[in-house]
Amino acid sequence: MSTNISTTRSRSVRFAESIDFLKPLYLFLAIAGSILPWFWLLQDPAALLSPTLFLQRTFANNIATAWASDLLISASVFFCYATIELKRLGASRLRVLLYIGLTFGIGLSCSLPFFLYRRELILERNAFKQQTIH
């Protein structure tokens, strides 16, 4: 029985080591996802200052409408997933408000990788707590 437990622990340690690159990757993508969209948005300051003009340009043609629709649906799925995942991890579900704010203030390209980064931190913290209990 103890061999089975040590084998399971060694597998989980190897798995954790194999995904150590995820946290820095998610953080890099969150930073890139906060810079790149705003680079393009700042090219059209008039649209940023007028919600009506912004929406007109967002849905200016079929291609733009397809992208905007895809993004809105993806953001909705992300908010549902974040709410459920935060509850499962024992974190405050109020944090979903942070991710909603990031999504509409910066973009899904920032909020999703930032959520995944924070999720990795929570998983590490929970794993550390489990190790100290055993």
Short mmCIF file of N, CA and C in Angstrom, two decimals:
data_model
loop_
_atom_site.label_atom_id
_atom_site.label_comp_id
_atom_site.label_asym_id
_atom_site.label_seq_id
_atom_site.Cartn_x
_atom_site.Cartn_y
_atom_site.Cartn_z
N MET A 1 0.82 -1.19 0.00
CA MET A 1 0.00 0.00 0.00
C MET A 1 0.86 1.25 0.00
N SER A 2 1.93 1.28 0.81
CA SER A 2 2.78 2.46 0.86
C SER A 2 3.51 2.66 -0.47
N THR A 3 3.82 1.57 -1.18
CA THR A 3 4.44 1.68 -2.49
C THR A 3 3.50 2.38 -3.46
N ASN A 4 2.22 2.04 -3.39
CA ASN A 4 1.22 2.67 -4.24
C ASN A 4 1.12 4.16 -3.96
N ILE A 5 1.16 4.56 -2.70
CA ILE A 5 1.08 5.97 -2.33
C ILE A 5 2.32 6.71 -2.80
N SER A 6 3.51 6.12 -2.61
CA SER A 6 4.74 6.79 -3.05
C SER A 6 4.79 6.88 -4.57
N THR A 7 4.29 5.87 -5.27
CA THR A 7 4.24 5.92 -6.73
C THR A 7 3.31 7.03 -7.18
N THR A 8 2.16 7.14 -6.54
CA THR A 8 1.21 8.20 -6.88
C THR A 8 1.82 9.56 -6.63
N ARG A 9 2.50 9.72 -5.50
CA ARG A 9 3.14 11.01 -5.18
C ARG A 9 4.23 11.34 -6.19
N SER A 10 5.04 10.35 -6.57
CA SER A 10 6.12 10.63 -7.53
C SER A 10 5.53 11.00 -8.89
N ARG A 11 4.44 10.36 -9.28
CA ARG A 11 3.78 10.73 -10.54
C ARG A 11 3.26 12.15 -10.48
N SER A 12 2.64 12.52 -9.36
CA SER A 12 2.10 13.87 -9.26
C SER A 12 3.21 14.91 -9.22
N VAL A 13 4.34 14.58 -8.61
CA VAL A 13 5.48 15.51 -8.60
C VAL A 13 6.03 15.66 -10.01
N ARG A 14 6.19 14.55 -10.74
CA ARG A 14 6.67 14.64 -12.13
C ARG A 14 5.71 15.43 -12.99
N PHE A 15 4.40 15.22 -12.80
CA PHE A 15 3.41 15.97 -13.56
C PHE A 15 3.51 17.45 -13.24
N ALA A 16 3.64 17.79 -11.97
CA ALA A 16 3.75 19.20 -11.56
C ALA A 16 5.00 19.83 -12.16
N GLU A 17 6.10 19.09 -12.18
CA GLU A 17 7.33 19.62 -12.77
C GLU A 17 7.19 19.81 -14.27
N SER A 18 6.43 18.95 -14.91
CA SER A 18 6.29 19.03 -16.37
C SER A 18 5.43 20.22 -16.79
N ILE A 19 4.63 20.77 -15.88
CA ILE A 19 3.80 21.92 -16.25
C ILE A 19 4.23 23.20 -15.55
N ASP A 20 5.46 23.20 -15.01
CA ASP A 20 5.97 24.40 -14.35
C ASP A 20 6.05 25.60 -15.29
N PHE A 21 6.13 25.35 -16.58
CA PHE A 21 6.22 26.45 -17.54
C PHE A 21 4.90 27.19 -17.71
N LEU A 22 3.80 26.61 -17.24
CA LEU A 22 2.48 27.21 -17.47
C LEU A 22 2.31 28.56 -16.79
N LYS A 23 2.74 28.66 -15.54
CA LYS A 23 2.53 29.91 -14.81
C LYS A 23 3.22 31.09 -15.50
N PRO A 24 4.50 31.00 -15.84
CA PRO A 24 5.12 32.12 -16.55
C PRO A 24 4.50 32.36 -17.93
N LEU A 25 4.09 31.28 -18.60
CA LEU A 25 3.44 31.44 -19.90
C LEU A 25 2.14 32.20 -19.77
N TYR A 26 1.30 31.82 -18.81
CA TYR A 26 0.03 32.52 -18.59
C TYR A 26 0.26 33.99 -18.24
N LEU A 27 1.26 34.25 -17.40
CA LEU A 27 1.55 35.64 -17.03
C LEU A 27 2.02 36.44 -18.25
N PHE A 28 2.88 35.85 -19.06
CA PHE A 28 3.34 36.52 -20.29
C PHE A 28 2.16 36.80 -21.21
N LEU A 29 1.27 35.82 -21.39
CA LEU A 29 0.12 36.01 -22.27
C LEU A 29 -0.85 37.06 -21.72
N ALA A 30 -1.00 37.14 -20.40
CA ALA A 30 -1.85 38.17 -19.80
C ALA A 30 -1.28 39.55 -20.08
N ILE A 31 0.04 39.69 -19.97
CA ILE A 31 0.68 40.99 -20.24
C ILE A 31 0.55 41.33 -21.72
N ALA A 32 0.86 40.37 -22.59
CA ALA A 32 0.71 40.60 -24.02
C ALA A 32 -0.74 40.90 -24.37
N GLY A 33 -1.66 40.18 -23.72
CA GLY A 33 -3.09 40.37 -23.97
C GLY A 33 -3.61 41.70 -23.45
N SER A 34 -2.86 42.35 -22.59
CA SER A 34 -3.28 43.68 -22.14
C SER A 34 -2.68 44.79 -23.01
N ILE A 35 -1.56 44.51 -23.64
CA ILE A 35 -0.88 45.53 -24.46
C ILE A 35 -1.40 45.55 -25.89
N LEU A 36 -1.45 44.39 -26.53
CA LEU A 36 -1.78 44.34 -27.96
C LEU A 36 -3.16 44.89 -28.31
N PRO A 37 -4.22 44.50 -27.60
CA PRO A 37 -5.52 45.08 -27.97
C PRO A 37 -5.56 46.60 -27.83
N TRP A 38 -4.93 47.11 -26.78
CA TRP A 38 -4.95 48.56 -26.58
C TRP A 38 -4.09 49.28 -27.60
N PHE A 39 -3.06 48.63 -28.11
CA PHE A 39 -2.28 49.24 -29.19
C PHE A 39 -3.19 49.56 -30.36
N TRP A 40 -4.05 48.60 -30.71
CA TRP A 40 -4.94 48.81 -31.84
C TRP A 40 -6.09 49.75 -31.49
N LEU A 41 -6.60 49.66 -30.30
CA LEU A 41 -7.69 50.55 -29.90
C LEU A 41 -7.25 52.01 -29.89
N LEU A 42 -6.02 52.25 -29.48
CA LEU A 42 -5.52 53.63 -29.42
C LEU A 42 -5.28 54.23 -30.81
N GLN A 43 -5.33 53.40 -31.83
CA GLN A 43 -5.21 53.90 -33.20
C GLN A 43 -6.47 54.65 -33.63
N ASP A 44 -7.57 54.45 -32.90
CA ASP A 44 -8.84 55.10 -33.22
C ASP A 44 -9.43 55.72 -31.94
N PRO A 45 -8.84 56.82 -31.46
CA PRO A 45 -9.29 57.40 -30.19
C PRO A 45 -10.73 57.91 -30.24
N ALA A 46 -11.21 58.30 -31.41
CA ALA A 46 -12.59 58.80 -31.51
C ALA A 46 -13.58 57.70 -31.12
N ALA A 47 -13.31 56.47 -31.54
CA ALA A 47 -14.20 55.35 -31.22
C ALA A 47 -14.15 55.03 -29.73
N LEU A 48 -13.00 55.25 -29.11
CA LEU A 48 -12.89 54.99 -27.67
C LEU A 48 -13.69 55.99 -26.85
N LEU A 49 -13.83 57.18 -27.36
CA LEU A 49 -14.53 58.24 -26.63
C LEU A 49 -16.03 58.24 -26.86
N SER A 50 -16.49 57.50 -27.85
CA SER A 50 -17.91 57.45 -28.18
C SER A 50 -18.41 56.01 -28.19
N PRO A 51 -19.19 55.62 -27.19
CA PRO A 51 -19.71 54.24 -27.18
C PRO A 51 -20.51 53.89 -28.44
N THR A 52 -21.25 54.86 -28.95
CA THR A 52 -22.04 54.61 -30.17
C THR A 52 -21.13 54.31 -31.35
N LEU A 53 -20.09 55.14 -31.53
CA LEU A 53 -19.15 54.93 -32.62
C LEU A 53 -18.39 53.61 -32.42
N PHE A 54 -18.05 53.31 -31.19
CA PHE A 54 -17.35 52.06 -30.88
C PHE A 54 -18.19 50.87 -31.32
N LEU A 55 -19.47 50.86 -30.96
CA LEU A 55 -20.35 49.74 -31.35
C LEU A 55 -20.58 49.70 -32.85
N GLN A 56 -20.69 50.86 -33.49
CA GLN A 56 -20.84 50.88 -34.95
C GLN A 56 -19.64 50.23 -35.62
N ARG A 57 -18.45 50.56 -35.14
CA ARG A 57 -17.24 50.00 -35.74
C ARG A 57 -17.03 48.54 -35.35
N THR A 58 -17.49 48.17 -34.18
CA THR A 58 -17.37 46.77 -33.75
C THR A 58 -18.21 45.86 -34.65
N PHE A 59 -19.39 46.34 -35.04
CA PHE A 59 -20.30 45.56 -35.88
C PHE A 59 -20.42 46.16 -37.27
N ALA A 60 -19.30 46.68 -37.81
CA ALA A 60 -19.29 47.40 -39.08
C ALA A 60 -19.60 46.52 -40.29
N ASN A 61 -19.23 45.26 -40.25
CA ASN A 61 -19.48 44.36 -41.38
C ASN A 61 -19.62 42.93 -40.86
N ASN A 62 -19.86 42.01 -41.76
CA ASN A 62 -20.09 40.62 -41.35
C ASN A 62 -18.87 40.01 -40.66
N ILE A 63 -17.69 40.33 -41.13
CA ILE A 63 -16.47 39.77 -40.54
C ILE A 63 -16.29 40.30 -39.11
N ALA A 64 -16.43 41.60 -38.93
CA ALA A 64 -16.29 42.20 -37.60
C ALA A 64 -17.37 41.68 -36.66
N THR A 65 -18.58 41.51 -37.17
CA THR A 65 -19.68 40.99 -36.36
C THR A 65 -19.40 39.54 -35.94
N ALA A 66 -18.84 38.74 -36.85
CA ALA A 66 -18.50 37.35 -36.52
C ALA A 66 -17.46 37.32 -35.40
N TRP A 67 -16.42 38.14 -35.49
CA TRP A 67 -15.38 38.20 -34.45
C TRP A 67 -15.97 38.67 -33.13
N ALA A 68 -16.78 39.71 -33.17
CA ALA A 68 -17.37 40.26 -31.95
C ALA A 68 -18.31 39.23 -31.31
N SER A 69 -19.11 38.56 -32.11
CA SER A 69 -20.02 37.53 -31.59
C SER A 69 -19.24 36.39 -30.95
N ASP A 70 -18.20 35.94 -31.62
CA ASP A 70 -17.35 34.89 -31.10
C ASP A 70 -16.74 35.31 -29.76
N LEU A 71 -16.28 36.52 -29.68
CA LEU A 71 -15.66 37.03 -28.46
C LEU A 71 -16.68 37.13 -27.32
N LEU A 72 -17.87 37.61 -27.61
CA LEU A 72 -18.91 37.72 -26.57
C LEU A 72 -19.33 36.35 -26.04
N ILE A 73 -19.46 35.38 -26.93
CA ILE A 73 -19.82 34.03 -26.50
C ILE A 73 -18.68 33.42 -25.69
N SER A 74 -17.45 33.59 -26.16
CA SER A 74 -16.28 33.07 -25.43
C SER A 74 -16.17 33.70 -24.05
N ALA A 75 -16.40 34.99 -23.95
CA ALA A 75 -16.35 35.68 -22.66
C ALA A 75 -17.44 35.16 -21.73
N SER A 76 -18.62 34.91 -22.25
CA SER A 76 -19.71 34.37 -21.42
C SER A 76 -19.36 32.99 -20.88
N VAL A 77 -18.79 32.15 -21.73
CA VAL A 77 -18.37 30.82 -21.29
C VAL A 77 -17.28 30.94 -20.23
N PHE A 78 -16.34 31.86 -20.45
CA PHE A 78 -15.26 32.07 -19.49
C PHE A 78 -15.81 32.50 -18.13
N PHE A 79 -16.79 33.40 -18.10
CA PHE A 79 -17.35 33.85 -16.82
C PHE A 79 -18.02 32.69 -16.08
N CYS A 80 -18.74 31.84 -16.81
CA CYS A 80 -19.36 30.66 -16.18
C CYS A 80 -18.30 29.72 -15.64
N TYR A 81 -17.28 29.44 -16.45
CA TYR A 81 -16.21 28.54 -16.03
C TYR A 81 -15.48 29.10 -14.83
N ALA A 82 -15.15 30.39 -14.86
CA ALA A 82 -14.41 31.01 -13.75
C ALA A 82 -15.21 30.92 -12.46
N THR A 83 -16.50 31.17 -12.53
CA THR A 83 -17.34 31.11 -11.34
C THR A 83 -17.33 29.70 -10.74
N ILE A 84 -17.51 28.69 -11.58
CA ILE A 84 -17.54 27.30 -11.13
C ILE A 84 -16.17 26.87 -10.61
N GLU A 85 -15.12 27.24 -11.34
CA GLU A 85 -13.77 26.82 -10.97
C GLU A 85 -13.32 27.48 -9.67
N LEU A 86 -13.65 28.74 -9.48
CA LEU A 86 -13.30 29.42 -8.23
C LEU A 86 -13.99 28.76 -7.04
N LYS A 87 -15.25 28.36 -7.24
CA LYS A 87 -15.97 27.67 -6.16
C LYS A 87 -15.31 26.33 -5.87
N ARG A 88 -14.97 25.60 -6.92
CA ARG A 88 -14.34 24.29 -6.77
C ARG A 88 -13.00 24.39 -6.05
N LEU A 89 -12.27 25.46 -6.32
CA LEU A 89 -10.95 25.64 -5.70
C LEU A 89 -11.01 26.24 -4.31
N GLY A 90 -12.21 26.63 -3.89
CA GLY A 90 -12.37 27.23 -2.57
C GLY A 90 -11.95 28.69 -2.52
N ALA A 91 -11.90 29.34 -3.66
CA ALA A 91 -11.54 30.77 -3.72
C ALA A 91 -12.84 31.58 -3.78
N SER A 92 -12.73 32.85 -3.47
CA SER A 92 -13.90 33.72 -3.49
C SER A 92 -14.43 33.86 -4.91
N ARG A 93 -15.72 33.59 -5.05
CA ARG A 93 -16.33 33.73 -6.37
C ARG A 93 -16.52 35.20 -6.74
N LEU A 94 -16.33 36.09 -5.78
CA LEU A 94 -16.39 37.52 -6.09
C LEU A 94 -15.25 37.94 -7.01
N ARG A 95 -14.19 37.12 -7.05
CA ARG A 95 -13.08 37.41 -7.96
C ARG A 95 -13.53 37.42 -9.41
N VAL A 96 -14.65 36.77 -9.69
CA VAL A 96 -15.17 36.77 -11.06
C VAL A 96 -15.43 38.21 -11.50
N LEU A 97 -15.76 39.08 -10.56
CA LEU A 97 -15.97 40.50 -10.90
C LEU A 97 -14.68 41.12 -11.42
N LEU A 98 -13.54 40.72 -10.87
CA LEU A 98 -12.25 41.18 -11.38
C LEU A 98 -12.07 40.76 -12.84
N TYR A 99 -12.40 39.50 -13.14
CA TYR A 99 -12.22 38.99 -14.50
C TYR A 99 -13.22 39.62 -15.47
N ILE A 100 -14.41 39.92 -15.00
CA ILE A 100 -15.38 40.63 -15.85
C ILE A 100 -14.86 42.03 -16.15
N GLY A 101 -14.35 42.70 -15.12
CA GLY A 101 -13.78 44.04 -15.32
C GLY A 101 -12.60 44.03 -16.26
N LEU A 102 -11.71 43.04 -16.10
CA LEU A 102 -10.57 42.94 -17.01
C LEU A 102 -11.02 42.66 -18.44
N THR A 103 -12.03 41.82 -18.58
CA THR A 103 -12.51 41.47 -19.92
C THR A 103 -13.07 42.69 -20.64
N PHE A 104 -13.93 43.45 -19.95
CA PHE A 104 -14.54 44.61 -20.62
C PHE A 104 -13.66 45.85 -20.58
N GLY A 105 -12.68 45.88 -19.67
CA GLY A 105 -11.78 47.02 -19.61
C GLY A 105 -10.55 46.88 -20.48
N ILE A 106 -10.08 45.63 -20.62
CA ILE A 106 -8.88 45.38 -21.43
C ILE A 106 -9.21 44.41 -22.54
N GLY A 107 -9.65 43.22 -22.16
CA GLY A 107 -10.01 42.23 -23.17
C GLY A 107 -9.90 40.83 -22.62
N LEU A 108 -10.57 39.90 -23.27
CA LEU A 108 -10.51 38.49 -22.89
C LEU A 108 -9.09 37.96 -23.02
N SER A 109 -8.33 38.54 -23.93
CA SER A 109 -6.94 38.11 -24.13
C SER A 109 -6.07 38.42 -22.92
N CYS A 110 -6.53 39.28 -22.03
CA CYS A 110 -5.85 39.56 -20.77
C CYS A 110 -6.48 38.77 -19.62
N SER A 111 -7.80 38.82 -19.52
CA SER A 111 -8.48 38.23 -18.36
C SER A 111 -8.37 36.71 -18.31
N LEU A 112 -8.46 36.03 -19.44
CA LEU A 112 -8.40 34.57 -19.44
C LEU A 112 -7.02 34.07 -19.01
N PRO A 113 -5.92 34.53 -19.62
CA PRO A 113 -4.63 34.04 -19.14
C PRO A 113 -4.32 34.48 -17.70
N PHE A 114 -4.81 35.66 -17.29
CA PHE A 114 -4.60 36.09 -15.91
C PHE A 114 -5.35 35.17 -14.95
N PHE A 115 -6.58 34.78 -15.31
CA PHE A 115 -7.34 33.82 -14.50
C PHE A 115 -6.57 32.50 -14.40
N LEU A 116 -6.06 32.01 -15.53
CA LEU A 116 -5.33 30.74 -15.52
C LEU A 116 -4.05 30.84 -14.68
N TYR A 117 -3.39 31.99 -14.73
CA TYR A 117 -2.22 32.22 -13.89
C TYR A 117 -2.60 32.15 -12.41
N ARG A 118 -3.65 32.88 -12.03
CA ARG A 118 -4.10 32.88 -10.64
C ARG A 118 -4.57 31.48 -10.22
N ARG A 119 -5.19 30.76 -11.14
CA ARG A 119 -5.65 29.40 -10.86
C ARG A 119 -4.47 28.51 -10.52
N GLU A 120 -3.37 28.63 -11.28
CA GLU A 120 -2.16 27.85 -10.99
C GLU A 120 -1.63 28.18 -9.59
N LEU A 121 -1.66 29.46 -9.22
CA LEU A 121 -1.21 29.86 -7.88
C LEU A 121 -2.07 29.21 -6.80
N ILE A 122 -3.38 29.21 -7.02
CA ILE A 122 -4.31 28.59 -6.06
C ILE A 122 -4.06 27.09 -5.97
N LEU A 123 -3.86 26.44 -7.12
CA LEU A 123 -3.59 25.00 -7.12
C LEU A 123 -2.30 24.68 -6.37
N GLU A 124 -1.27 25.51 -6.56
CA GLU A 124 -0.01 25.32 -5.84
C GLU A 124 -0.22 25.48 -4.34
N ARG A 125 -0.96 26.52 -3.96
CA ARG A 125 -1.23 26.76 -2.54
C ARG A 125 -1.99 25.59 -1.93
N ASN A 126 -3.01 25.11 -2.65
CA ASN A 126 -3.80 23.98 -2.14
C ASN A 126 -2.96 22.71 -2.05
N ALA A 127 -2.07 22.49 -3.02
CA ALA A 127 -1.19 21.31 -2.99
C ALA A 127 -0.23 21.41 -1.82
N PHE A 128 0.28 22.61 -1.54
CA PHE A 128 1.18 22.81 -0.41
C PHE A 128 0.46 22.53 0.91
N LYS A 129 -0.80 22.99 0.99
CA LYS A 129 -1.60 22.72 2.20
C LYS A 129 -1.81 21.23 2.39
N GLN A 130 -2.07 20.52 1.29
CA GLN A 130 -2.28 19.06 1.36
C GLN A 130 -1.02 18.35 1.82
N GLN A 131 0.15 18.82 1.34
CA GLN A 131 1.41 18.19 1.74
C GLN A 131 1.69 18.40 3.22
N THR A 132 1.37 19.59 3.71
CA THR A 132 1.65 19.87 5.12
C THR A 132 0.70 19.10 6.04
N ILE A 133 -0.49 18.76 5.54
CA ILE A 133 -1.46 17.99 6.33
C ILE A 133 -0.99 16.54 6.46
N HIS A 134 -0.45 15.99 5.36
CA HIS A 134 -0.02 14.58 5.37
C HIS A 134 1.32 14.54 5.98
#
